Tab-separated table of N, CA and C in Angstrom:
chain	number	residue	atom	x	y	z
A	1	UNK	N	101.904	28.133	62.143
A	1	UNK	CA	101.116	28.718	61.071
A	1	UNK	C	101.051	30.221	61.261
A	2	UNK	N	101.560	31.067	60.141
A	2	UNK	CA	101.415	32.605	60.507
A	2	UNK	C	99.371	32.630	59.788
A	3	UNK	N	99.457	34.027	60.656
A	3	UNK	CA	98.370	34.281	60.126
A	3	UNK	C	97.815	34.266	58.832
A	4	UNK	N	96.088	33.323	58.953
A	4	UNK	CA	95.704	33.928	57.272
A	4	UNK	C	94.728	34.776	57.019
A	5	UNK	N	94.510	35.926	56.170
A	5	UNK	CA	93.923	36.919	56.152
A	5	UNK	C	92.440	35.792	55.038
A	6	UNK	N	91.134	36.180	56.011
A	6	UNK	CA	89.850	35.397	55.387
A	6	UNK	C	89.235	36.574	54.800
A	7	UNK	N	89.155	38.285	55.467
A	7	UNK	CA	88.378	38.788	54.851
A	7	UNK	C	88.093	39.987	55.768
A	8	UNK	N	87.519	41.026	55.456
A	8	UNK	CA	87.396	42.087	56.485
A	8	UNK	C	85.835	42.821	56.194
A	9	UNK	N	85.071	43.817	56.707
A	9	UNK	CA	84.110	44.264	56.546
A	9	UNK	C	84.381	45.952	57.259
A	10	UNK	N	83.892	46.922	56.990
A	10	UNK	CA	84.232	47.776	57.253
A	10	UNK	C	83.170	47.975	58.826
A	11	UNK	N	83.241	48.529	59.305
A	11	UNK	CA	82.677	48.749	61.411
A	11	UNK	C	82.190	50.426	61.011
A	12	UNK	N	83.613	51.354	60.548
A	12	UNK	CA	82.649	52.774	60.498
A	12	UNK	C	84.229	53.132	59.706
A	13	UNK	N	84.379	54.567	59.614
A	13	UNK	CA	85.180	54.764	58.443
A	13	UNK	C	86.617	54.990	58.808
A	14	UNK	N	86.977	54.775	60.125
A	14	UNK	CA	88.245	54.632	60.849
A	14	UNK	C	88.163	53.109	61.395
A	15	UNK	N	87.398	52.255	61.626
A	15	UNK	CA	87.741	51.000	61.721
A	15	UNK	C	86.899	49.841	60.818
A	16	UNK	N	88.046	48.754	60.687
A	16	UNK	CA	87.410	47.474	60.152
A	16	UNK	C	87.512	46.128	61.217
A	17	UNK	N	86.328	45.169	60.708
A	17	UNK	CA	86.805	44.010	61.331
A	17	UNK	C	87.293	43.031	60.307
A	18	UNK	N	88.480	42.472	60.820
A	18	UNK	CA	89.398	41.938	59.735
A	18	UNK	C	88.976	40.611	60.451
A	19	UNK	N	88.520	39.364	59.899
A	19	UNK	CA	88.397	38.415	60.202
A	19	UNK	C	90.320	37.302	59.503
A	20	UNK	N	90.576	36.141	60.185
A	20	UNK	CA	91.725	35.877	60.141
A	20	UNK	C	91.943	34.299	60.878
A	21	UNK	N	92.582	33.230	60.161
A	21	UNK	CA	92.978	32.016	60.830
A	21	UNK	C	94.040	32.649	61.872
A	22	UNK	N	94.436	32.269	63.195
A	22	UNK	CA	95.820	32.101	63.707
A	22	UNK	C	95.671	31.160	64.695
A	23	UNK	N	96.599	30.852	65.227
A	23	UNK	CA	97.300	30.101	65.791
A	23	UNK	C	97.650	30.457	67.329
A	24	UNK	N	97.556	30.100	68.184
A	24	UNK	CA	98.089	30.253	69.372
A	24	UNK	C	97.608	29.042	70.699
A	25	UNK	N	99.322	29.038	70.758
A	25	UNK	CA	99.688	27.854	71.784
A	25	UNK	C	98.885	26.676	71.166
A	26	UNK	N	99.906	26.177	70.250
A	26	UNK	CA	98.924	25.018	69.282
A	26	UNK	C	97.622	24.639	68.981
A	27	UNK	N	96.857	25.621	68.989
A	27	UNK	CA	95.337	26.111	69.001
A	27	UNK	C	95.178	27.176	67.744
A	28	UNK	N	94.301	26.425	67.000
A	28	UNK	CA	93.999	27.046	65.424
A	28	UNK	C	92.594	27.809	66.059
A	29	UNK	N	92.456	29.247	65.505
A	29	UNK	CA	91.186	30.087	66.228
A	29	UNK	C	90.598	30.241	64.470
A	30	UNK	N	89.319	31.224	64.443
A	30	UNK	CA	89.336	32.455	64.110
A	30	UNK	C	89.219	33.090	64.499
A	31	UNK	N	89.858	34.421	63.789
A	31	UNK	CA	89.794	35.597	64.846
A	31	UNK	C	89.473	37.324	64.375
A	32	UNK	N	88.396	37.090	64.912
A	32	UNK	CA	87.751	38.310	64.560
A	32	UNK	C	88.232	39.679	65.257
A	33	UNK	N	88.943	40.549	64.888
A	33	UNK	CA	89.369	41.428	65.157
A	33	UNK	C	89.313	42.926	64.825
A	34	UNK	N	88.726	43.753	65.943
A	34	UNK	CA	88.773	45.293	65.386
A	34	UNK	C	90.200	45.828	64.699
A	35	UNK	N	90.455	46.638	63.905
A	35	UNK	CA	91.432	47.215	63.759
A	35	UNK	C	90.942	48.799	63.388
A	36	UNK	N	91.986	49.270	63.496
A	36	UNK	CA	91.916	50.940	63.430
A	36	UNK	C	92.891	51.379	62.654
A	37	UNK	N	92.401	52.849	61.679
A	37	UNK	CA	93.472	53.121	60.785
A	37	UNK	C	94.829	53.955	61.613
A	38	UNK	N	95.656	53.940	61.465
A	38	UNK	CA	96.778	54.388	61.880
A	38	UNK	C	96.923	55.943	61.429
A	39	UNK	N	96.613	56.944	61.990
A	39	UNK	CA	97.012	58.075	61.161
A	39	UNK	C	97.513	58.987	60.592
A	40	UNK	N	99.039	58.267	60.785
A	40	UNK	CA	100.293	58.530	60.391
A	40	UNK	C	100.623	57.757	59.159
A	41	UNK	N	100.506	56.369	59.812
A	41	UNK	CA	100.700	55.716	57.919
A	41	UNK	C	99.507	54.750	57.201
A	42	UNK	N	98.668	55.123	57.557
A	42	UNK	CA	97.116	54.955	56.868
A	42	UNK	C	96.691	53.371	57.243
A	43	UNK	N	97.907	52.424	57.245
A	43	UNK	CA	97.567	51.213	57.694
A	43	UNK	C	96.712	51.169	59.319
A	44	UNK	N	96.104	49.885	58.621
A	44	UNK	CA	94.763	49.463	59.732
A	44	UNK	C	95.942	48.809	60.998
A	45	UNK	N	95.698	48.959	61.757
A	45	UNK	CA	96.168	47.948	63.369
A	45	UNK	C	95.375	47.850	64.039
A	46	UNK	N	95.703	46.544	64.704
A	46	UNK	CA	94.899	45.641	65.294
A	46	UNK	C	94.398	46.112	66.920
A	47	UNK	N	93.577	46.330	67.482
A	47	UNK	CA	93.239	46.511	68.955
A	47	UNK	C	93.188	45.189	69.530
A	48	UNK	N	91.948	45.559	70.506
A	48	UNK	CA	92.180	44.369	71.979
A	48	UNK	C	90.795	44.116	72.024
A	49	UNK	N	89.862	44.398	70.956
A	49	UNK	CA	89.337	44.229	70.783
A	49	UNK	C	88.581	43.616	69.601
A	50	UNK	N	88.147	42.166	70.267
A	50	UNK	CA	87.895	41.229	69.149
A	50	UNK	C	87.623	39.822	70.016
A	51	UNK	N	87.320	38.900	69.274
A	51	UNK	CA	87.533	37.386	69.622
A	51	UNK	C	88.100	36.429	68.803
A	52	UNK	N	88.306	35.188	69.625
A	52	UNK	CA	89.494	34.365	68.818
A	52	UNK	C	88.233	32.927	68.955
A	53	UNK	N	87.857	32.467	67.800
A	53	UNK	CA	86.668	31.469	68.185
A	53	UNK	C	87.560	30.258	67.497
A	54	UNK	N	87.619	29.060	68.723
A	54	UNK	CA	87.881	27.436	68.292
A	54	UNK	C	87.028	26.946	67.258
A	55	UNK	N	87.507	26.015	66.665
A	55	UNK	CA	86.911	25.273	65.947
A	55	UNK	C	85.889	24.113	66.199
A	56	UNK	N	85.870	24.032	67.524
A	56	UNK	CA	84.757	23.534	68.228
A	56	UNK	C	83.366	24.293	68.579
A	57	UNK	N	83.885	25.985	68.599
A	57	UNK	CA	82.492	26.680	68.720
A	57	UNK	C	82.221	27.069	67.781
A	58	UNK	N	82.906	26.902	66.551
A	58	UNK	CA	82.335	28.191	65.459
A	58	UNK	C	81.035	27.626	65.234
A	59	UNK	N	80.075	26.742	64.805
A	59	UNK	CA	78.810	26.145	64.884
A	59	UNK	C	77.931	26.695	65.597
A	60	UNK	N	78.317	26.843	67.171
A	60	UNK	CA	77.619	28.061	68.370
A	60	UNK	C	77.393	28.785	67.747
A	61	UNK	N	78.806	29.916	67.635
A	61	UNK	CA	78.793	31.100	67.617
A	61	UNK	C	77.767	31.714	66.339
A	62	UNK	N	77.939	30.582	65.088
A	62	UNK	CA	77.196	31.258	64.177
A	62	UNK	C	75.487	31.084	64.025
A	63	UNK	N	75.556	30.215	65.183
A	63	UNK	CA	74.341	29.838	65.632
A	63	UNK	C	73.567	31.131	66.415
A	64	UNK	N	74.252	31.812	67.248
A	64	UNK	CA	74.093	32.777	67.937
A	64	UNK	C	73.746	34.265	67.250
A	65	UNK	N	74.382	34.259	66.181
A	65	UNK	CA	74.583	35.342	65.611
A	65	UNK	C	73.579	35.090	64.525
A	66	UNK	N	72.703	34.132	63.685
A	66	UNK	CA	71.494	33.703	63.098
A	66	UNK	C	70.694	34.083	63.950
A	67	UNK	N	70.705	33.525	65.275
A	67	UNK	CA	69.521	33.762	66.009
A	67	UNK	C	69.035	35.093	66.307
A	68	UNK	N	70.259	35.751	66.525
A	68	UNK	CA	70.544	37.906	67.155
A	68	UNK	C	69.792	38.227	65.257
A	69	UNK	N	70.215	37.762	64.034
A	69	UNK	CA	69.788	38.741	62.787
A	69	UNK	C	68.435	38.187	63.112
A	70	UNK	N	67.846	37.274	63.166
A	70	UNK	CA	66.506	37.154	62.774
A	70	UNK	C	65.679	37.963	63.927
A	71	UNK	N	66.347	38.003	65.432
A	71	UNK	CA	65.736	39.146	66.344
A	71	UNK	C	65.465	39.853	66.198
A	72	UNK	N	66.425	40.716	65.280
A	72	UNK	CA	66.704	41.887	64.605
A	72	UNK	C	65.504	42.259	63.462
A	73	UNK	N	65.613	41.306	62.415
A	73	UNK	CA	64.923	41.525	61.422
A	73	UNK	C	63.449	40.888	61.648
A	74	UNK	N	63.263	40.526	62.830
A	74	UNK	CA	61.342	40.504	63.236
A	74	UNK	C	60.773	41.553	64.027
């Protein structure tokens, strides 16, 4: 499976996080990934920074990240 593009959000005005299905070593992720604009040819690329979440944790993870906004917003 090549990558599928789910959606991105902007981080600050030189990077986005591009969220994305892939694949690796017969293991379906998502994968949340920084990217940075290139500033030679304007396209975004990908860093080393990011995570690749199974389909067994995404439930956690978004569990985790409910729990961190409402921290936030009390």
């Amino acid at each position: 499976m090549a990558n599928k593009f789910i959606g991105e959000i902007e981080k600050n005005s030189k990077e986005k996080i591009i969220a994305s299905i892939s694949e690796f070593k017969g293991n379906t992720f998502v994968d949340l990934r920084v990217h940075f604009e290139d500033e030679r040819s304007g396209e975004y690329k990908p860093t080393k920074k990011g995570i690749a979440v199974s389909a067994k944790n995404i439930d956690g993870v978004i569990d985790l990240l409910t729990r961190g906004k409402e921290e936030i917003n009390s």
